[in-house]
Short mmCIF file of C-alpha atoms in Angstrom, two decimals:
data_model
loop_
_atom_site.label_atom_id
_atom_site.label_comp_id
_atom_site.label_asym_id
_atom_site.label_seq_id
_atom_site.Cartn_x
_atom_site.Cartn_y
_atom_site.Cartn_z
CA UNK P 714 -68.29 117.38 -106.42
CA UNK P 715 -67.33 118.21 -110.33
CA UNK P 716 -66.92 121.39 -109.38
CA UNK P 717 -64.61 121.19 -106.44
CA UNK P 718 -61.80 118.58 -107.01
CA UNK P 719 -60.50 119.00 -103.37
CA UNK P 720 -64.21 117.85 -101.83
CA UNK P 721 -63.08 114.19 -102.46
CA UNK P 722 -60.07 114.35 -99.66
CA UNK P 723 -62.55 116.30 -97.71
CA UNK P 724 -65.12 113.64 -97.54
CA UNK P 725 -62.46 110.69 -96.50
CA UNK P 726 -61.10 112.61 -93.99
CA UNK P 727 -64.52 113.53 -92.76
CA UNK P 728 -66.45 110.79 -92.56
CA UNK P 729 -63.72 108.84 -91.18
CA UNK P 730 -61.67 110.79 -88.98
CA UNK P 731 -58.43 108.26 -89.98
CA UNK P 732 -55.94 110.85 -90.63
CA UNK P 733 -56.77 112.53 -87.66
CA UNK P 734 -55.39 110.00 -85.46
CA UNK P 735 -52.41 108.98 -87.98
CA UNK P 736 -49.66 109.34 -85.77
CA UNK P 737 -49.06 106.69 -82.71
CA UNK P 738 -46.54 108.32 -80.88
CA UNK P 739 -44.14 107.70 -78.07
CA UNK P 740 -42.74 104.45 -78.56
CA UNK P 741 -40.18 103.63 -76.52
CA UNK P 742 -37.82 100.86 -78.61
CA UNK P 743 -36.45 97.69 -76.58
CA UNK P 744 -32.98 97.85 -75.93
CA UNK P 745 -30.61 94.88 -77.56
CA UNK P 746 -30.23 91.87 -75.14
CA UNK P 747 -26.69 91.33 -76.07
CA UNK P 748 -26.23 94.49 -73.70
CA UNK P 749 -28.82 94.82 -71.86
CA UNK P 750 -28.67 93.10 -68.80
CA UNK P 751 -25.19 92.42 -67.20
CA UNK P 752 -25.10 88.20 -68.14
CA UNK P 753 -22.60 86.08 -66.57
CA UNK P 754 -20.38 84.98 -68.89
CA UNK P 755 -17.52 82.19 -69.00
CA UNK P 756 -13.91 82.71 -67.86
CA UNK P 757 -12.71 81.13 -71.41
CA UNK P 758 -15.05 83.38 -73.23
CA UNK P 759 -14.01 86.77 -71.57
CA UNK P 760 -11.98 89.21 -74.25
CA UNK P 761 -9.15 91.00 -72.44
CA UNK P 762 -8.80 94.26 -74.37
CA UNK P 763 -6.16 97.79 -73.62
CA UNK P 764 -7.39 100.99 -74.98
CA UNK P 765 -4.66 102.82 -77.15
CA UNK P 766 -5.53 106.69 -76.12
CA UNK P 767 -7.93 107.11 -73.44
CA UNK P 768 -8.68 111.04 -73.88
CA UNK P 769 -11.99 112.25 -74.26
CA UNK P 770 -13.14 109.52 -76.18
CA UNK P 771 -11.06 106.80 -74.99
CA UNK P 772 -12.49 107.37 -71.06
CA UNK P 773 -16.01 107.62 -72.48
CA UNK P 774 -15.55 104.01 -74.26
CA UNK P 775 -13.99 102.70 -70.91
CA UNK P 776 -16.75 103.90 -68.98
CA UNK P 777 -19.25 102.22 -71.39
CA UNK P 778 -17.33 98.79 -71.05
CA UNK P 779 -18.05 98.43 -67.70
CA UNK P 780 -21.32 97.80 -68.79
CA UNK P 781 -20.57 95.32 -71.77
CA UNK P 782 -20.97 91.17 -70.18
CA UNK P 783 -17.77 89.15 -70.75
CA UNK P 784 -14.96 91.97 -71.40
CA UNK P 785 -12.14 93.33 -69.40
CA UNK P 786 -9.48 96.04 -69.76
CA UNK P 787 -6.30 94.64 -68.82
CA UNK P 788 -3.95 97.88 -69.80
CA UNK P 789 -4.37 101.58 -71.21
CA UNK P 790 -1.84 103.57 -72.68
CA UNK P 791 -1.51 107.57 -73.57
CA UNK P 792 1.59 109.46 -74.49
CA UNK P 793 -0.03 111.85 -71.61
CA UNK P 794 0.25 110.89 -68.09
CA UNK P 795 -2.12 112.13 -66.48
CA UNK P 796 -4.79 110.13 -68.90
CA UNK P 797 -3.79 107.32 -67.25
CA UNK P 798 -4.85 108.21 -63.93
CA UNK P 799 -8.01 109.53 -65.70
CA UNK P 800 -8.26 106.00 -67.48
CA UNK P 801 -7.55 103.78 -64.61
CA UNK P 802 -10.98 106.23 -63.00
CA UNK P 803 -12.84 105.67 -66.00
CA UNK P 804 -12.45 101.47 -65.62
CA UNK P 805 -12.72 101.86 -61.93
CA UNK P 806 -9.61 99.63 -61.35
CA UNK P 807 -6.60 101.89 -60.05
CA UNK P 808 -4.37 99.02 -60.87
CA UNK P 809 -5.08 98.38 -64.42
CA UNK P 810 -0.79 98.49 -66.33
CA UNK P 811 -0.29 102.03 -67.96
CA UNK P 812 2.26 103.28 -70.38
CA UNK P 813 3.10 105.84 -73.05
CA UNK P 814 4.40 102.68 -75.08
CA UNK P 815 1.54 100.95 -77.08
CA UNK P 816 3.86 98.41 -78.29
CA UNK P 817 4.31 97.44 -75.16
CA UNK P 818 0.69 96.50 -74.87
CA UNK P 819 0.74 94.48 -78.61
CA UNK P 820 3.62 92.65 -76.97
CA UNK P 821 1.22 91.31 -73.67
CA UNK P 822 -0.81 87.70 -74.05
CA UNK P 823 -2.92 88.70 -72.43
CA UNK P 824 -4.51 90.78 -74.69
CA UNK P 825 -7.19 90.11 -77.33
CA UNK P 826 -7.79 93.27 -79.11
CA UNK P 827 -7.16 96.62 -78.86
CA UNK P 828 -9.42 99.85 -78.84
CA UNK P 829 -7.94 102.71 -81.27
CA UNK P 830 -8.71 105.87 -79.45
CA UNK P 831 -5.76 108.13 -80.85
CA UNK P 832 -5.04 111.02 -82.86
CA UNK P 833 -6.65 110.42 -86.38
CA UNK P 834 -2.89 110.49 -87.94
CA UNK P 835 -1.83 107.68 -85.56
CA UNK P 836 -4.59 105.31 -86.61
CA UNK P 837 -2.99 103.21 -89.64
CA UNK P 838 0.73 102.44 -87.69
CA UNK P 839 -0.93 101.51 -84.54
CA UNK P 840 -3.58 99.39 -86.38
CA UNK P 841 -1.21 97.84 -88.87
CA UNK P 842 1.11 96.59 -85.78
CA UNK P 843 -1.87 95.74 -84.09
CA UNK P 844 -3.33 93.22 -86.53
CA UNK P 845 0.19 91.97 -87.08
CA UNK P 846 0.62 91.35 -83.51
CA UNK P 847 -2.91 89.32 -83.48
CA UNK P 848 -5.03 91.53 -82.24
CA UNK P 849 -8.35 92.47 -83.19
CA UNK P 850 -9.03 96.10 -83.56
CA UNK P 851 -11.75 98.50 -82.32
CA UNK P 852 -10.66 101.85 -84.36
CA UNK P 853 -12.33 104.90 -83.64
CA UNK P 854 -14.01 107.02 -86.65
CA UNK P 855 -12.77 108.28 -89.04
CA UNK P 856 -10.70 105.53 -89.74
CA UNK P 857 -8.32 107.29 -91.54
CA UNK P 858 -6.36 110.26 -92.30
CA UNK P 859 -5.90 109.66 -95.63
CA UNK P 860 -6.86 107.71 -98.39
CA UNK P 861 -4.10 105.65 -98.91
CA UNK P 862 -4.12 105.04 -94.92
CA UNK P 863 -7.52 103.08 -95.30
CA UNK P 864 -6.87 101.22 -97.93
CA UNK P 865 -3.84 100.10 -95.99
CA UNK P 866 -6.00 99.47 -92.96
CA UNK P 867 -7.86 97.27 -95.19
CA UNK P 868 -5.30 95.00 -96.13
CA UNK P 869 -3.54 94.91 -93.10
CA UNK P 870 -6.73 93.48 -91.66
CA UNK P 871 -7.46 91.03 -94.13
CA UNK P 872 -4.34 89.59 -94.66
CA UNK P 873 -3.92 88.39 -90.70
CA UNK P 874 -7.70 87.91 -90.94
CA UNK P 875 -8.69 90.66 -87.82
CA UNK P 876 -12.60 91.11 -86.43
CA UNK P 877 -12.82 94.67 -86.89
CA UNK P 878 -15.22 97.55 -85.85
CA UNK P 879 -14.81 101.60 -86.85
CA UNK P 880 -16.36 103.35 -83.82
CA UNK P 881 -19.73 105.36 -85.46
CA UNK P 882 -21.89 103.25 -82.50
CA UNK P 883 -25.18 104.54 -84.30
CA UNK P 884 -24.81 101.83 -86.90
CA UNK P 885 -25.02 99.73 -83.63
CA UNK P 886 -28.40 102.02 -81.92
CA UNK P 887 -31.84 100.73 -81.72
CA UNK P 888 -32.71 103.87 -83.20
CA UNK P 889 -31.03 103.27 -86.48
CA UNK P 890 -32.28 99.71 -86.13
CA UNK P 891 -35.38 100.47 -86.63
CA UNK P 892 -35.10 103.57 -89.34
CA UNK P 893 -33.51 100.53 -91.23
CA UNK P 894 -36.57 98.21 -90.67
CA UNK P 895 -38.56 101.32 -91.90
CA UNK P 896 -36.49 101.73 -95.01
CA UNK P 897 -36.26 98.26 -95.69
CA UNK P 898 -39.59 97.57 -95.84
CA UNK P 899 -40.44 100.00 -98.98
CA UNK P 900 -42.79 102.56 -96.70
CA UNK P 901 -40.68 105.49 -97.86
CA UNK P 902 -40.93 104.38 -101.61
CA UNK P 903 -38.01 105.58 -103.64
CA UNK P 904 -35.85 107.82 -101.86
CA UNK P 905 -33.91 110.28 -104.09
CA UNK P 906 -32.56 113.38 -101.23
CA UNK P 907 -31.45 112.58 -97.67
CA UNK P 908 -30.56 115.91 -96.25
CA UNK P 909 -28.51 115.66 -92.55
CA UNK P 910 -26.88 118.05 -90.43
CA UNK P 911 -25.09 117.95 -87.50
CA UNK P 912 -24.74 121.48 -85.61
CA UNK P 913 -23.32 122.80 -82.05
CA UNK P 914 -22.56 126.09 -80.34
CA UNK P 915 -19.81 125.62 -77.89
CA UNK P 916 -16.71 126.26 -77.34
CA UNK P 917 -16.38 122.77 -76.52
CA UNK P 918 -18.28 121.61 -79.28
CA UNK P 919 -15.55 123.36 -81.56
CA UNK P 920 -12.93 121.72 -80.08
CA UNK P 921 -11.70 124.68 -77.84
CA UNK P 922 -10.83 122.26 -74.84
CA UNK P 923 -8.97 123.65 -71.90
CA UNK P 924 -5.32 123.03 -71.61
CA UNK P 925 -4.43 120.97 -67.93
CA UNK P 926 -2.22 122.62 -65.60
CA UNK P 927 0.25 120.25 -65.74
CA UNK P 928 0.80 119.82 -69.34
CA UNK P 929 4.10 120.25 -70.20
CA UNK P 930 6.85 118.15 -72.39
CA UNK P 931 7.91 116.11 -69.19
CA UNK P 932 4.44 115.14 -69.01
CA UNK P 933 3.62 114.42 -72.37
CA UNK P 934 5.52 112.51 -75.53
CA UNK P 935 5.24 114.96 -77.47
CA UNK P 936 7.97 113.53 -80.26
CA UNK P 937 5.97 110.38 -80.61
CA UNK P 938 2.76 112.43 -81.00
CA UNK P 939 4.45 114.25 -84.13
CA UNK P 940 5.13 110.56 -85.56
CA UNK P 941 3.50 110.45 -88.64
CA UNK P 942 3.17 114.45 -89.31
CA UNK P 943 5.97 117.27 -89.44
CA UNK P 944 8.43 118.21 -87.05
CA UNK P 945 7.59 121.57 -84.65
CA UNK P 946 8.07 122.75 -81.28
CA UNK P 947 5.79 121.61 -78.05
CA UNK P 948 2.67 123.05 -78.36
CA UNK P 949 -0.03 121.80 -76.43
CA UNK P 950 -3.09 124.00 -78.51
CA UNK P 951 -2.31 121.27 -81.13
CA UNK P 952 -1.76 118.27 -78.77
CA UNK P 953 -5.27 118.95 -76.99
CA UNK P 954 -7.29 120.36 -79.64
CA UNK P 955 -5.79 118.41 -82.79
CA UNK P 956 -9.12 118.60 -84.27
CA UNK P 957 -8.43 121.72 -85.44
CA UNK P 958 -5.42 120.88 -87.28
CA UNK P 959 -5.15 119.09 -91.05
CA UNK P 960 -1.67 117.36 -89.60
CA UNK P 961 -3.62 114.96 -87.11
CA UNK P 962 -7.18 115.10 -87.93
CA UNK P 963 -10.02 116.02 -90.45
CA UNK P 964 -12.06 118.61 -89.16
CA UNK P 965 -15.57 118.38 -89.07
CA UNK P 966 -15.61 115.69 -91.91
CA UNK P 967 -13.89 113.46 -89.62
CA UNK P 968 -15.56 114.08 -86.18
CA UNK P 969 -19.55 114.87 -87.54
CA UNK P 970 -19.75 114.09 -91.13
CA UNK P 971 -18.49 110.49 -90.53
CA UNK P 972 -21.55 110.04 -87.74
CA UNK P 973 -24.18 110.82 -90.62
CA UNK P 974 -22.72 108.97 -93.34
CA UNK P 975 -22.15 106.45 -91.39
CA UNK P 976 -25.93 106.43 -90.39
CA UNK P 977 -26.87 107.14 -93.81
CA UNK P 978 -24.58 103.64 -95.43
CA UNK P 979 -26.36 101.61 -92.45
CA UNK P 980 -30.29 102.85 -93.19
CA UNK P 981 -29.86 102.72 -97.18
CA UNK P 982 -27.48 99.52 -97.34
CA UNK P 983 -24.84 101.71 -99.36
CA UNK P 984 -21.36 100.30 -99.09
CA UNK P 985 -19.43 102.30 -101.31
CA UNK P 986 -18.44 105.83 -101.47
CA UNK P 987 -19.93 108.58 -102.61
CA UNK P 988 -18.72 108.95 -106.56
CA UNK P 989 -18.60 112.91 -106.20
CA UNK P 990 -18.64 115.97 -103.44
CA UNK P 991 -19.03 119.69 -103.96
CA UNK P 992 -18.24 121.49 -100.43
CA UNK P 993 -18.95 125.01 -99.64
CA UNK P 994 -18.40 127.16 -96.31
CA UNK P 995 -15.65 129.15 -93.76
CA UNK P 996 -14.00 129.36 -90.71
CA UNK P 997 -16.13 132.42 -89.43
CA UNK P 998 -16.77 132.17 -85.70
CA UNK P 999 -13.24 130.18 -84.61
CA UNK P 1000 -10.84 132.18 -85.51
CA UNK P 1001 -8.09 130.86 -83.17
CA UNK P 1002 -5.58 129.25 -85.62
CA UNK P 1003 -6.93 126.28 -86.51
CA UNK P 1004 -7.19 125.32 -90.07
CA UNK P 1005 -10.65 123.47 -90.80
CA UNK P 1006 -13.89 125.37 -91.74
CA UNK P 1007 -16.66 126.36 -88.75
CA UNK P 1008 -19.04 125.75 -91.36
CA UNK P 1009 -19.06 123.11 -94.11
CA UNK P 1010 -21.92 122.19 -96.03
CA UNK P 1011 -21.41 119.63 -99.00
CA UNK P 1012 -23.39 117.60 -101.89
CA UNK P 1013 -23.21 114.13 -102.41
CA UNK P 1014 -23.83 112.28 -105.32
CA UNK P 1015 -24.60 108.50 -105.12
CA UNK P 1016 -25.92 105.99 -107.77
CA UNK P 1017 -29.78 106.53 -106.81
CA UNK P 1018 -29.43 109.34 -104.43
CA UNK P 1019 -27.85 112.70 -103.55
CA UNK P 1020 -27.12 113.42 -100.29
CA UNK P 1021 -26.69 116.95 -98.49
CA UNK P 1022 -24.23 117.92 -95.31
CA UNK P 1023 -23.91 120.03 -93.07
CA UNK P 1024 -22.33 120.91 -90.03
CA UNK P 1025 -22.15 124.09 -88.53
CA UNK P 1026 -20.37 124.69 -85.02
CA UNK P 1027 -22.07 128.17 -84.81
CA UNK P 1028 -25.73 127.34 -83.82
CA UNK P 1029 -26.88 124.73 -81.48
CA UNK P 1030 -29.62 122.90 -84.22
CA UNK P 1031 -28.38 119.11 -83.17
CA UNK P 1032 -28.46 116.07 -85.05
CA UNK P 1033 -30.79 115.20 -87.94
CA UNK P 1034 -31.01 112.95 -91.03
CA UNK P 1035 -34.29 113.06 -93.41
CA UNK P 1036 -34.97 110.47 -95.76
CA UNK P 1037 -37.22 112.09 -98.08
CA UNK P 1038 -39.27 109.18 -100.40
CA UNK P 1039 -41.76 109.22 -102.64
CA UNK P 1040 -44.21 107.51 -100.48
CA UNK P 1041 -43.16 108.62 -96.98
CA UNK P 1042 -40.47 110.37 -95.19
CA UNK P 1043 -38.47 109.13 -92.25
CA UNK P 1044 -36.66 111.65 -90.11
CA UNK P 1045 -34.13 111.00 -86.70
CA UNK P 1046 -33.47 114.09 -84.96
CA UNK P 1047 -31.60 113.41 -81.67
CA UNK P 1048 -33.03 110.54 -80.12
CA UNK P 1049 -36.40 110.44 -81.82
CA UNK P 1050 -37.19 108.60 -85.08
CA UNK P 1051 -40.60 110.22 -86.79
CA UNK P 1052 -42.31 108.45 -90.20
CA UNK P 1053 -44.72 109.64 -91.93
CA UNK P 1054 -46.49 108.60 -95.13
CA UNK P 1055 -46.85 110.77 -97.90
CA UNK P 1056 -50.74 111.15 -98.87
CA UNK P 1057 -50.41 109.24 -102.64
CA UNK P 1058 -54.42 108.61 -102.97
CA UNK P 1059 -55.06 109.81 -106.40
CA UNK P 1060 -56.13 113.17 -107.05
CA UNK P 1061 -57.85 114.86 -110.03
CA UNK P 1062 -55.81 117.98 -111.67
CA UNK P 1063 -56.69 120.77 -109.72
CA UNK P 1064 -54.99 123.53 -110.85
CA UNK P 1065 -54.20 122.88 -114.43
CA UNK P 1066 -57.67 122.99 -115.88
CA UNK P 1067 -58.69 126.46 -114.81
CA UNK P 1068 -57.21 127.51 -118.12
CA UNK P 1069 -59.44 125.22 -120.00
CA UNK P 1070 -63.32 126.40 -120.83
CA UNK P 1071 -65.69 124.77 -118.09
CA UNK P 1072 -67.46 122.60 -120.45
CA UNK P 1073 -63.90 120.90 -121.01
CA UNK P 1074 -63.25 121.04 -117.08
CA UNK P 1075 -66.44 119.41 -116.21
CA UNK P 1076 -66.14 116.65 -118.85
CA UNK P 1077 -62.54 115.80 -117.53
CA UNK P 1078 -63.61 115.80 -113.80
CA UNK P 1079 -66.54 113.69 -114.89
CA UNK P 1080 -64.58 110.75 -116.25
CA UNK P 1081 -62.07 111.10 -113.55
CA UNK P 1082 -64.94 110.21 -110.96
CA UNK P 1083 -66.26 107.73 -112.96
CA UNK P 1084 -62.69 106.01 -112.85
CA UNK P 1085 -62.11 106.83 -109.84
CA UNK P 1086 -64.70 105.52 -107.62
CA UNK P 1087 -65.26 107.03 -103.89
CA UNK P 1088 -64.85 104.20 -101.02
CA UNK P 1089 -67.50 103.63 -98.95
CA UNK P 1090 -66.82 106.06 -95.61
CA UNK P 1091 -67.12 103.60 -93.18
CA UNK P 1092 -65.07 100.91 -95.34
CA UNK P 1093 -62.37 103.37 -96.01
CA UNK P 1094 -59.19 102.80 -93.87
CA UNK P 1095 -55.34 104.30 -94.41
CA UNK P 1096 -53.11 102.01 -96.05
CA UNK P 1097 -50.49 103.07 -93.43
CA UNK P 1098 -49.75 105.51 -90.33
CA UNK P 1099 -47.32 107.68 -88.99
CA UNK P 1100 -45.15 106.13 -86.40
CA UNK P 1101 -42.44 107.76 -83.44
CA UNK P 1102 -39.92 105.81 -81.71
CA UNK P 1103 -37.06 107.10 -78.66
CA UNK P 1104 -35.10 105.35 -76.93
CA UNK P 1105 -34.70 104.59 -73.23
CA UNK P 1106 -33.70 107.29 -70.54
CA UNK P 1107 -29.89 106.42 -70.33
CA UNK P 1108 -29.70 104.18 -73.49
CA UNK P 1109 -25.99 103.65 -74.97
CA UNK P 1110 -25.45 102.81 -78.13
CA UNK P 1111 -21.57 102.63 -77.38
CA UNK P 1112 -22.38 99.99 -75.03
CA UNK P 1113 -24.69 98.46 -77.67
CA UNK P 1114 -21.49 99.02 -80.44
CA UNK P 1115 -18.73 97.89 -78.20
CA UNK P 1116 -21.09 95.02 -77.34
CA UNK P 1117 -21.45 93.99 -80.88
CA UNK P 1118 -17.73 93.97 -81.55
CA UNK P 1119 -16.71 92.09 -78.91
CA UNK P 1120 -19.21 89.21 -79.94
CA UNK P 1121 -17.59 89.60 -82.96
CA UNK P 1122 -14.34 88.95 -81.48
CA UNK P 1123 -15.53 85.82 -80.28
CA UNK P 1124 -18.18 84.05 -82.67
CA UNK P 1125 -15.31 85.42 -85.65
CA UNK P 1126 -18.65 86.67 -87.51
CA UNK P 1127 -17.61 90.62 -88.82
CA UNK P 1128 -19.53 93.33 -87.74
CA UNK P 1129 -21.24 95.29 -89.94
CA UNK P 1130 -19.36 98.12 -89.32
CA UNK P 1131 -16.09 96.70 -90.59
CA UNK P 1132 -12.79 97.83 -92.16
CA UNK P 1133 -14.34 97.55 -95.73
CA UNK P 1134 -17.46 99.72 -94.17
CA UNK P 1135 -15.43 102.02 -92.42
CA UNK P 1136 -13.06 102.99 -95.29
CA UNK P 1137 -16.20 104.12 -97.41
CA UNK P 1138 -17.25 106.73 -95.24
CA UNK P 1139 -13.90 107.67 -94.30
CA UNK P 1140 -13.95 108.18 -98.14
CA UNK P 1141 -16.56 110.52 -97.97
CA UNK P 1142 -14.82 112.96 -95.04
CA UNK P 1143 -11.75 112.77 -97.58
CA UNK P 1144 -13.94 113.96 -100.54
CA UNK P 1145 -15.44 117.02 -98.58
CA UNK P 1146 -12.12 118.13 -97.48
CA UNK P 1147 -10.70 117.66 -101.07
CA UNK P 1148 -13.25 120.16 -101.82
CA UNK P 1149 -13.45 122.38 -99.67
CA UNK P 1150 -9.50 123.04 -99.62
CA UNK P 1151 -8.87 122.79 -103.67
CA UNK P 1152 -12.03 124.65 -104.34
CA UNK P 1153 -13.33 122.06 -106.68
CA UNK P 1154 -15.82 119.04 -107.49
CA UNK P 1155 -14.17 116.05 -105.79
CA UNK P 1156 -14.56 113.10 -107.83
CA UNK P 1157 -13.90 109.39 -106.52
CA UNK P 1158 -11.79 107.10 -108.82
CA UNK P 1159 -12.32 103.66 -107.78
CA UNK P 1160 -9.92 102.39 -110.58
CA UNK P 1161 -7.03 104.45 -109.32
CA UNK P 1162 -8.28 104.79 -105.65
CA UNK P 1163 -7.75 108.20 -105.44
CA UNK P 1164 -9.44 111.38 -105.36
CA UNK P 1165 -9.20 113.81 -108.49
CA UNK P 1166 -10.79 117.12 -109.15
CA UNK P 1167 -13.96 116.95 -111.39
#
């Protein structure tokens, strides 16, 4: 055994056959009962909300609220009309009050909050009047276009003391639940890199959404749209597919990076931005017009960690975030949460003391074993195994994140998700833009709150 430093993992594994059988796999996690199950719930305690844009997004969060207990839409507004017959589908009620006006829906009693589902250049007016008016707010990610639009967020919703949630509904998934429990409970060690990506290979997935046939200034607001961004001529490319545009939105900072960091703040308990970004990439695929990179990639650096992203709209790879730890590593991809433990039984030097004579080699192995005792095989047992989690066929964690907001709304506890939560990782899209466009190190000021170049 002196003579062959690697016998000693041999033997463990071999005379117990633990590691074999390391990974239990195919758990499926238990969805939340605050959504679960469709619970009756008390005429007093219903919350009567309107959704403020009901696009893509904005149908997709109706939809989900028909399965939330206890909440109704009482009114939808979109400076498109035909959304509103596409809304009033969505809630299944073909009689639910529409308008282009959303300060026509802040002026109704009836309502209790709002959901945010606008163009990302929209966000701070229509929240600002919204927690004025009362209302609580359910704001779409990223919170805001700018910098000094979420810090204005912030304060309007503190000072007329608004529940409020920022719409990244994996802080709200079972999934992440349980990646937190994981990371929570020291398995992973210390965890210096998280690496996440979040790629697609559409046209769809870059934004390139068809225009309707009926689109046309009659048919849309198109001066209200521009509120909030310059002045141009009707042009329904940048009405439809305002992703693609710095006036109205934030590229793939503000539609995928958000998601991960978002994901990453909830897992690791980080609630501040990142101090500095260095972004890298190109628009090479999408060359249509729009302004934001196809391809981004950009380094973090926190306190106690760095963090890599990327998103790339030219290869379908999906949705992953890696925690990599000293004594294990945690990885989501898609639906699927995967830990495993790093091996950290001790080891003697294997590779080092080939350049020493043998008579020095044997000695050192020698007092290694001697201080280093071998377990008894049948005694010997893992300190911990690999585990795999999914979630249920047809799982939402929108439901699950609308869900939690709403309960929110009523038991006036905050989310954790909230406008101080939501800011920081709107912070981080910010940075990565910063960089990318000034071809620089971003660097957060929290003194000045403002982004400078490093």
């Amino acid at each position: 055994m002196a003579n062959n430093p690697l016998s000693r993992r041999k033997f463990i594994q071999l005379g117990t056959g633990v590691m074999a059988a390391s990974t239990v796999a195919g758990n499926i996690l238990q969805p939340h009962l605050l959504s679960a199950t469709p619970r009756r719930v008390a005429p007093s305690d219903t919350v009567r909300f309107a959704s403020i844009g009901t696009g893509i997004r904005g149908c997709e969060h109706l939809e989900a609220s028909l399965s939330v207990p206890g909440i109704q839409c009482v009114a939808v507004c979109d400076l498109y009309d035909s959304r509103h017959t596409a809304a009033q589908e969505a809630v299944k009620n073909p009689s639910v009050a529409a308008t282009r006006d959303y300060r026509a829906i802040l002026d109704r009693k009836d309502v209790d909050s709002v959901l945010i589902a606008t163009m990302d250049h929209q966000h701070r007016h229509i929240f600002e009047d919204a927690c004025a008016a009362g209302k609580d707010v359910y704001c779409e990610k990223p919170m805001s276009h700018t910098v000094e639009d979420g810090f204005a967020m912030m304060e309007a919703a503190q000072k007329h003391n608004r529940m409020v949630a920022v719409g990244s509904q994996r802080v709200s998934s079972i999934l992440y639940a349980r990646a937190k429990e994981i990371f929570d409970s020291g398995k992973l060690g210390e965890v210096f890199s998280i690496n996440a990506y979040w790629d697609r290979n559409s046209p769809s997935g870059a934004w390139v959404y068809p225009i309707p046939p009926d689109a046309s200034e009659k048919t849309i607001d198109w001066n209200t749209f521009l509120n909030g961004a310059p002045k141009r001529s009707f042009d329904p490319v940048r009405f439809f597919r305002w992703r693609c545009f710095t006036d109205y939105g934030e590229g793939l900072g503000g539609d995928l990076f958000v998601h991960l960091l978002s994901g990453i703040h909830f897992i690791t308990g980080i609630n501040q931005p990142a101090q500095r970004a260095q972004s890298a990439g190109g628009l090479y695929h999408f060359k249509d017009g729009r302004e934001f990179p196809d391809l981004i990639e950009t380094l973090y650096d926190y306190p106690n960690c760095r963090v890599t992203l990327r998103c790339n709209l030219n290869n379908a790879g999906g949705e992953f975030i890696g925690f990599y730890g000293t004594k294990g590593t945690l990885i989501i991809k898609d639906s699927t949460l995967t830990y495993r433990p790093e091996d950290t039984r001790p080891e003697p030097e294997s590779y080092s003391i080939y350049g020493w004579p043998k008579a020095l080699r044997d000695q050192y192995l020698q007092k290694w074993q001697e201080e280093h005792p071998e377990p008894k095989a049948l005694n010997w047992k893992t300190d911990e195994e690999g585990e795999t989690y999914t979630v249920p066929k047809g799982y939402s964690d929108t439901v699950d994140h609308q869900a939690n907001f709403y309960n929110a709304v009523r038991t006036r506890k905050p989310v954790v998700e909230n406008e101080v939560f939501g800011n920081n990782t709107s912070i981080g899209c910010h940075l990565a833009n910063f960089s990318y466009f000034n071809k620089t190190v971003a660097v957060w000021d929290p003194s000045s709150k403002k982004i400078v170049k490093g």
